[in-house]
mmCIF file of C-alpha atoms and ligand atoms in Angstrom:
data_model
loop_
_atom_site.group_PDB
_atom_site.id
_atom_site.type_symbol
_atom_site.label_atom_id
_atom_site.label_comp_id
_atom_site.label_asym_id
_atom_site.label_seq_id
_atom_site.Cartn_x
_atom_site.Cartn_y
_atom_site.Cartn_z
ATOM 1 C CA MET A 245 -0.014 -0.010 0.012
ATOM 2 C CA ASP A 246 1.524 3.326 -0.924
ATOM 3 C CA GLN A 247 2.454 6.034 1.555
ATOM 4 C CA GLN A 248 -0.597 8.237 0.994
ATOM 5 C CA ARG A 249 -3.061 5.402 1.471
ATOM 6 C CA HIS A 250 -1.154 4.286 4.575
ATOM 7 C CA LEU A 251 -1.515 7.759 6.077
ATOM 8 C CA GLN A 252 -5.147 7.903 5.120
ATOM 9 C CA LEU A 253 -5.805 4.666 6.954
ATOM 10 C CA LYS A 254 -3.929 5.918 10.009
ATOM 11 C CA ALA A 255 -6.072 8.993 10.125
ATOM 12 C CA ILE A 256 -9.249 6.962 9.692
ATOM 13 C CA GLU A 257 -8.141 4.671 12.518
ATOM 14 C CA ALA A 258 -7.676 7.704 14.759
ATOM 15 C CA TYR A 259 -11.071 9.096 13.805
ATOM 16 C CA ALA A 260 -12.804 5.820 14.658
ATOM 17 C CA GLY A 261 -10.866 5.553 17.908
ATOM 18 C CA ALA A 262 -11.911 9.052 18.944
ATOM 19 C CA LYS A 263 -15.607 8.299 18.149
ATOM 20 C CA LEU A 264 -15.855 4.806 19.662
ATOM 21 C CA GLY A 265 -12.981 4.507 22.080
ATOM 22 C CA ALA A 266 -15.165 4.877 25.167
ATOM 23 C CA ASP A 267 -18.012 2.659 23.950
ATOM 24 C CA LYS A 268 -19.027 -0.051 26.471
ATOM 25 C CA THR A 269 -21.595 -1.988 24.398
ATOM 26 C CA GLY A 270 -19.080 -4.243 22.668
ATOM 27 C CA HIS A 271 -18.257 -1.878 19.860
ATOM 28 C CA ASP A 272 -14.989 -0.955 21.527
ATOM 29 C CA THR A 273 -11.578 -0.458 19.980
ATOM 30 C CA ALA A 274 -10.764 -4.205 20.358
ATOM 31 C CA HIS A 275 -13.836 -5.071 18.278
ATOM 32 C CA ILE A 276 -12.763 -2.568 15.630
ATOM 33 C CA ARG A 277 -9.214 -3.985 15.639
ATOM 34 C CA ARG A 278 -10.511 -7.546 15.128
ATOM 35 C CA VAL A 279 -12.805 -6.523 12.348
ATOM 36 C CA VAL A 280 -10.032 -4.643 10.606
ATOM 37 C CA CYS A 281 -7.660 -7.617 10.828
ATOM 38 C CA MET A 282 -10.361 -9.951 9.530
ATOM 39 C CA ALA A 283 -11.263 -7.620 6.664
ATOM 40 C CA GLU A 284 -7.606 -7.533 5.606
ATOM 41 C CA ARG A 285 -7.378 -11.274 5.803
ATOM 42 C CA ILE A 286 -10.551 -11.907 3.793
ATOM 43 C CA ALA A 287 -9.540 -9.270 1.148
ATOM 44 C CA HIS A 288 -6.206 -11.043 0.807
ATOM 45 C CA GLU A 289 -7.789 -14.480 0.464
ATOM 46 C CA GLU A 290 -10.336 -13.126 -2.075
ATOM 47 C CA ASN A 291 -7.686 -11.202 -4.021
ATOM 48 C CA VAL A 292 -9.328 -7.874 -3.454
ATOM 49 C CA ASP A 293 -7.470 -4.616 -2.711
ATOM 50 C CA ALA A 294 -7.613 -4.198 1.095
ATOM 51 C CA PHE A 295 -7.788 -0.414 1.231
ATOM 52 C CA LEU A 296 -11.591 0.095 1.099
ATOM 53 C CA PRO A 297 -12.497 -3.078 3.093
ATOM 54 C CA THR A 298 -10.046 -1.818 5.795
ATOM 55 C CA ALA A 299 -11.405 1.733 5.779
ATOM 56 C CA ILE A 300 -15.011 0.466 5.979
ATOM 57 C CA ALA A 301 -14.058 -1.850 8.802
ATOM 58 C CA TYR A 302 -12.537 1.003 10.871
ATOM 59 C CA LEU A 303 -15.584 3.178 10.330
ATOM 60 C CA HIS A 304 -18.411 0.706 10.313
ATOM 61 C CA ASP A 305 -19.797 1.584 13.772
ATOM 62 C CA VAL A 306 -19.313 5.360 13.831
ATOM 63 C CA VAL A 307 -22.785 6.107 12.418
ATOM 64 C CA ASP A 308 -24.643 3.288 14.208
ATOM 65 C CA ASP A 309 -28.090 4.405 15.450
ATOM 66 C CA LYS A 310 -27.428 2.651 18.766
ATOM 67 C CA LEU A 311 -24.323 4.682 19.360
ATOM 68 C CA VAL A 312 -24.952 8.174 17.990
ATOM 69 C CA ASP A 313 -27.936 10.458 18.654
ATOM 70 C CA ASP A 314 -28.012 12.082 15.243
ATOM 71 C CA VAL A 315 -27.131 9.637 12.428
ATOM 72 C CA SER A 316 -27.335 12.126 9.505
ATOM 73 C CA GLU A 317 -25.140 14.564 11.417
ATOM 74 C CA ALA A 318 -22.583 11.854 12.109
ATOM 75 C CA ARG A 319 -22.643 10.907 8.434
ATOM 76 C CA GLU A 320 -22.023 14.505 7.276
ATOM 77 C CA GLU A 321 -19.189 14.958 9.710
ATOM 78 C CA LEU A 322 -17.594 11.767 8.368
ATOM 79 C CA ARG A 323 -18.100 12.819 4.776
ATOM 80 C CA ASP A 324 -16.274 16.134 5.436
ATOM 81 C CA PHE A 325 -13.495 14.230 7.235
ATOM 82 C CA LEU A 326 -12.989 11.760 4.352
ATOM 83 C CA GLU A 327 -13.089 14.449 1.661
ATOM 84 C CA ASN A 328 -10.514 16.498 3.578
ATOM 85 C CA LEU A 329 -8.261 13.463 3.735
ATOM 86 C CA GLY A 330 -8.130 13.438 -0.030
ATOM 87 C CA LEU A 331 -10.173 10.354 -0.739
ATOM 88 C CA GLU A 332 -11.799 10.320 -4.168
ATOM 89 C CA ALA A 333 -15.529 11.190 -4.139
ATOM 90 C CA GLY A 334 -16.368 7.681 -5.284
ATOM 91 C CA GLN A 335 -14.424 6.138 -2.437
ATOM 92 C CA THR A 336 -16.101 8.389 0.118
ATOM 93 C CA ASP A 337 -19.549 7.491 -1.247
ATOM 94 C CA GLU A 338 -18.710 3.766 -1.231
ATOM 95 C CA ILE A 339 -17.547 3.921 2.370
ATOM 96 C CA LEU A 340 -20.653 5.858 3.497
ATOM 97 C CA HIS A 341 -22.983 3.548 1.604
ATOM 98 C CA ALA A 342 -21.386 0.442 3.102
ATOM 99 C CA ILE A 343 -21.407 1.599 6.715
ATOM 100 C CA SER A 344 -25.015 2.786 6.393
ATOM 101 C CA ASN A 345 -26.220 -0.541 4.930
ATOM 102 C CA MET A 346 -24.079 -3.389 6.257
ATOM 103 C CA SER A 347 -25.628 -4.045 9.687
ATOM 104 C CA PHE A 348 -27.548 -7.213 10.459
ATOM 105 C CA ALA A 349 -30.511 -5.008 11.249
ATOM 106 C CA ALA A 350 -30.509 -3.702 7.662
ATOM 107 C CA THR A 351 -31.024 -7.242 6.345
ATOM 108 C CA LEU A 352 -34.344 -7.330 8.192
ATOM 109 C CA ASP A 353 -35.829 -4.606 5.969
ATOM 110 C CA ALA A 354 -37.954 -5.681 2.998
ATOM 111 C CA GLU A 355 -34.960 -6.120 0.790
ATOM 112 C CA ARG A 356 -31.413 -6.878 1.849
ATOM 113 C CA PRO A 357 -29.213 -3.952 0.667
ATOM 114 C CA ARG A 358 -26.737 -4.628 -2.062
ATOM 115 C CA LEU A 359 -23.127 -3.936 -1.096
ATOM 116 C CA THR A 360 -20.008 -3.482 -3.175
ATOM 117 C CA ARG A 361 -17.334 -6.175 -2.876
ATOM 118 C CA ALA A 362 -15.469 -4.018 -0.295
ATOM 119 C CA GLY A 363 -18.680 -3.581 1.667
ATOM 120 C CA GLN A 364 -19.337 -7.325 1.545
ATOM 121 C CA ILE A 365 -15.880 -8.078 2.873
ATOM 122 C CA ALA A 366 -16.264 -5.642 5.781
ATOM 123 C CA GLN A 367 -19.732 -6.995 6.520
ATOM 124 C CA ASP A 368 -18.361 -10.539 6.629
ATOM 125 C CA ALA A 369 -15.568 -9.412 8.965
ATOM 126 C CA ASP A 370 -18.025 -7.660 11.290
ATOM 127 C CA TRP A 371 -20.384 -10.644 11.337
ATOM 128 C CA LEU A 372 -17.615 -13.153 12.010
ATOM 129 C CA ASP A 373 -16.973 -11.151 15.186
ATOM 130 C CA ALA A 374 -20.553 -11.790 16.292
ATOM 131 C CA ILE A 375 -20.173 -15.592 16.188
ATOM 132 C CA GLY A 376 -17.808 -18.200 17.768
ATOM 133 C CA ALA A 377 -16.353 -17.760 21.265
ATOM 134 C CA ILE A 378 -16.059 -13.983 20.906
ATOM 135 C CA GLY A 379 -19.636 -13.831 19.550
ATOM 136 C CA ILE A 380 -20.822 -15.720 22.658
ATOM 137 C CA ALA A 381 -18.964 -13.351 24.933
ATOM 138 C CA ARG A 382 -20.300 -10.284 23.115
ATOM 139 C CA ALA A 383 -23.912 -11.545 23.202
ATOM 140 C CA PHE A 384 -23.744 -11.994 26.991
ATOM 141 C CA TYR A 385 -22.007 -8.695 27.439
ATOM 142 C CA TYR A 386 -24.480 -6.783 25.298
ATOM 143 C CA GLY A 387 -27.485 -8.674 26.653
ATOM 144 C CA GLY A 388 -26.307 -7.963 30.200
ATOM 145 C CA CYS A 389 -25.921 -4.257 29.478
ATOM 146 C CA GLN A 390 -29.556 -4.320 28.177
ATOM 147 C CA ARG A 391 -30.727 -6.229 31.219
ATOM 148 C CA GLU A 392 -31.925 -9.154 29.168
ATOM 149 C CA CYS A 393 -32.350 -12.431 31.057
ATOM 150 C CA ILE A 394 -30.022 -15.252 30.088
ATOM 151 C CA TYR A 395 -32.715 -17.745 29.214
ATOM 152 C CA ASP A 396 -36.417 -18.397 29.707
ATOM 153 C CA PRO A 397 -37.803 -21.699 28.245
ATOM 154 C CA ALA A 398 -41.273 -20.111 28.254
ATOM 155 C CA VAL A 399 -40.177 -17.454 25.688
ATOM 156 C CA PRO A 400 -39.682 -19.035 22.266
ATOM 157 C CA PRO A 401 -37.312 -17.382 19.794
ATOM 158 C CA ARG A 402 -39.121 -15.001 17.453
ATOM 159 C CA LYS A 403 -39.472 -16.452 13.922
ATOM 160 C CA HIS A 404 -40.165 -13.327 11.884
ATOM 161 C CA LEU A 405 -37.960 -10.504 12.969
ATOM 162 C CA ASP A 406 -38.240 -7.068 11.448
ATOM 163 C CA ARG A 407 -35.996 -4.199 12.404
ATOM 164 C CA ALA A 408 -38.300 -2.886 15.091
ATOM 165 C CA ALA A 409 -38.705 -6.311 16.666
ATOM 166 C CA TYR A 410 -34.906 -6.801 16.564
ATOM 167 C CA ARG A 411 -34.410 -3.649 18.550
ATOM 168 C CA ASN A 412 -37.316 -4.384 20.926
ATOM 169 C CA LEU A 413 -35.581 -6.092 23.798
ATOM 170 C CA ALA A 414 -38.582 -6.310 26.153
ATOM 171 C CA ASP A 415 -38.930 -10.111 26.017
ATOM 172 C CA GLU A 416 -35.490 -10.857 24.549
ATOM 173 C CA THR A 417 -33.286 -13.450 26.140
ATOM 174 C CA ILE A 418 -29.639 -13.915 25.343
ATOM 175 C CA ILE A 419 -30.113 -17.561 24.350
ATOM 176 C CA ASN A 420 -32.892 -16.561 21.962
ATOM 177 C CA HIS A 421 -30.505 -14.121 20.328
ATOM 178 C CA PHE A 422 -28.488 -17.120 19.128
ATOM 179 C CA HIS A 423 -31.545 -18.530 17.324
ATOM 180 C CA GLU A 424 -32.764 -15.154 16.023
ATOM 181 C CA LYS A 425 -29.430 -14.015 14.666
ATOM 182 C CA LEU A 426 -26.130 -15.638 15.578
ATOM 183 C CA LEU A 427 -26.821 -19.120 14.092
ATOM 184 C CA LYS A 428 -28.141 -17.572 10.925
ATOM 185 C CA ILE A 429 -24.989 -15.508 10.154
ATOM 186 C CA ARG A 430 -23.038 -18.421 8.635
ATOM 187 C CA GLY A 431 -25.623 -18.808 5.871
ATOM 188 C CA MET A 432 -25.700 -15.099 5.144
ATOM 189 C CA LEU A 433 -21.936 -14.475 4.579
ATOM 190 C CA ASN A 434 -20.837 -13.086 1.208
ATOM 191 C CA THR A 435 -17.372 -14.633 0.671
ATOM 192 C CA GLU A 436 -15.988 -18.133 0.513
ATOM 193 C CA ALA A 437 -13.108 -17.116 2.867
ATOM 194 C CA ALA A 438 -15.558 -15.967 5.564
ATOM 195 C CA ARG A 439 -17.675 -19.127 5.124
ATOM 196 C CA ARG A 440 -14.622 -21.271 5.782
ATOM 197 C CA ILE A 441 -13.825 -19.346 8.968
ATOM 198 C CA ALA A 442 -17.425 -19.514 10.099
ATOM 199 C CA GLU A 443 -17.505 -23.360 10.116
ATOM 200 C CA GLU A 444 -15.565 -23.893 13.315
ATOM 201 C CA ARG A 445 -17.277 -20.891 15.031
ATOM 202 C CA GLN A 446 -20.711 -22.328 14.190
ATOM 203 C CA ARG A 447 -19.734 -25.727 15.517
ATOM 204 C CA PHE A 448 -18.479 -24.092 18.766
ATOM 205 C CA MET A 449 -21.724 -22.125 19.266
ATOM 206 C CA LEU A 450 -23.841 -25.236 18.690
ATOM 207 C CA GLU A 451 -21.729 -27.202 21.173
ATOM 208 C CA PHE A 452 -22.113 -24.339 23.699
ATOM 209 C CA LEU A 453 -25.924 -24.294 23.304
ATOM 210 C CA ASP A 454 -26.009 -28.054 23.692
ATOM 211 C CA GLU A 455 -23.994 -27.997 26.901
ATOM 212 C CA PHE A 456 -26.032 -25.027 28.160
ATOM 213 C CA THR A 457 -29.344 -26.776 27.623
ATOM 214 C CA ALA A 458 -28.029 -30.053 29.124
ATOM 215 C CA GLU A 459 -26.879 -28.271 32.256
ATOM 216 C CA TRP A 460 -30.137 -26.219 32.439
ATOM 217 C CA THR A 461 -32.351 -29.310 32.272
ATOM 218 C CA GLY A 462 -30.160 -31.291 34.647
ATOM 219 C CA ASP A 463 -28.973 -33.728 32.062
ATOM 220 C CA ARG A 464 -25.359 -33.007 32.879
HETATM 221 P P1 LIG B 45 -25.792 -5.016 13.814
HETATM 222 O O1 LIG B 45 -25.480 -3.555 13.999
HETATM 223 O O2 LIG B 45 -24.889 -5.665 12.766
HETATM 224 O O3 LIG B 45 -27.243 -5.226 13.638
HETATM 225 P P2 LIG B 45 -25.435 -5.088 16.544
HETATM 226 O O4 LIG B 45 -24.575 -3.857 16.577
HETATM 227 O O5 LIG B 45 -26.891 -5.010 16.861
HETATM 228 O O6 LIG B 45 -25.323 -5.735 15.106
HETATM 229 O O7 LIG B 45 -24.765 -6.124 17.498
HETATM 230 C C1 LIG B 45 -23.577 -5.876 18.186
HETATM 231 C C2 LIG B 45 -23.224 -7.067 19.048
HETATM 232 O O8 LIG B 45 -24.211 -7.226 20.065
HETATM 233 C C3 LIG B 45 -23.259 -8.391 18.298
HETATM 234 O O9 LIG B 45 -22.249 -9.204 18.770
HETATM 235 C C4 LIG B 45 -24.604 -8.887 18.560
HETATM 236 O O10 LIG B 45 -24.766 -10.246 18.398
HETATM 237 C C5 LIG B 45 -24.892 -8.442 19.962
HETATM 238 N N1 LIG B 45 -26.309 -8.240 20.129
HETATM 239 C C6 LIG B 45 -27.160 -7.523 19.395
HETATM 240 N N2 LIG B 45 -28.487 -7.587 19.856
HETATM 241 C C7 LIG B 45 -28.387 -8.406 20.916
HETATM 242 C C8 LIG B 45 -29.347 -8.907 21.824
HETATM 243 N N3 LIG B 45 -30.648 -8.528 21.780
HETATM 244 N N4 LIG B 45 -28.910 -9.730 22.848
HETATM 245 C C9 LIG B 45 -27.641 -10.090 22.941
HETATM 246 N N5 LIG B 45 -26.674 -9.648 22.126
HETATM 247 C C10 LIG B 45 -27.032 -8.818 21.115
HETATM 248 NI NI1 LIG B 46 -19.157 -4.068 14.434
#
């Protein structure tokens, strides 16, 4: 990667750190770092230039409606920042489009948004961080912050989730979140590279749920 692009990514990293550094809902700097590493890895395996996937990965949570009060203001501020960095207009648009449309919640709207290849890679990287051992840890951390209960056998997982239902946590349990989202991610990934990585993570989550249920019911 040439010097200018390297400096642009450094500035983008600092911008994301300043916006999300203090977040305590699981979108912290460590999450961003893992997603960036994963985006670079997938881009490499898929033979795609890593610049845009990496930039999107750094920025993917800075306009999240859970984290900022005014999404369109956050988007405009980011646009100004990227244009001042010297990114081409097309690159700025692609980054903004990706980060506004790549969340799991966005797939619950009538039609799943189409992403560019760079957006797809960043989405896969973000979603891989929601599954496996780290995904389990993040679900319990987030669910705890939201005061969800761990499990309630009387509350079945919701079959048809729309965006409003996904964000309505009134009857949500952390175990149901696995059935409503986490176990579905493997089948929704965009790239072969991500699908390969998801295999072991899926197996691990299923084993965890198995063990959890066995202990809950007294079978183990
Ligand atoms: P997205 O923005 O892609 O829709 P989120 O930002 O909602 O994803 O999710 C961030 C993290 O919190 C993920 O690891 C996700 O699985 C977890 N999470 C989201 N909603 C819940 C929930 N209701 N209960 C437990 N964990 C959740
Ligand atoms: Ni994320």
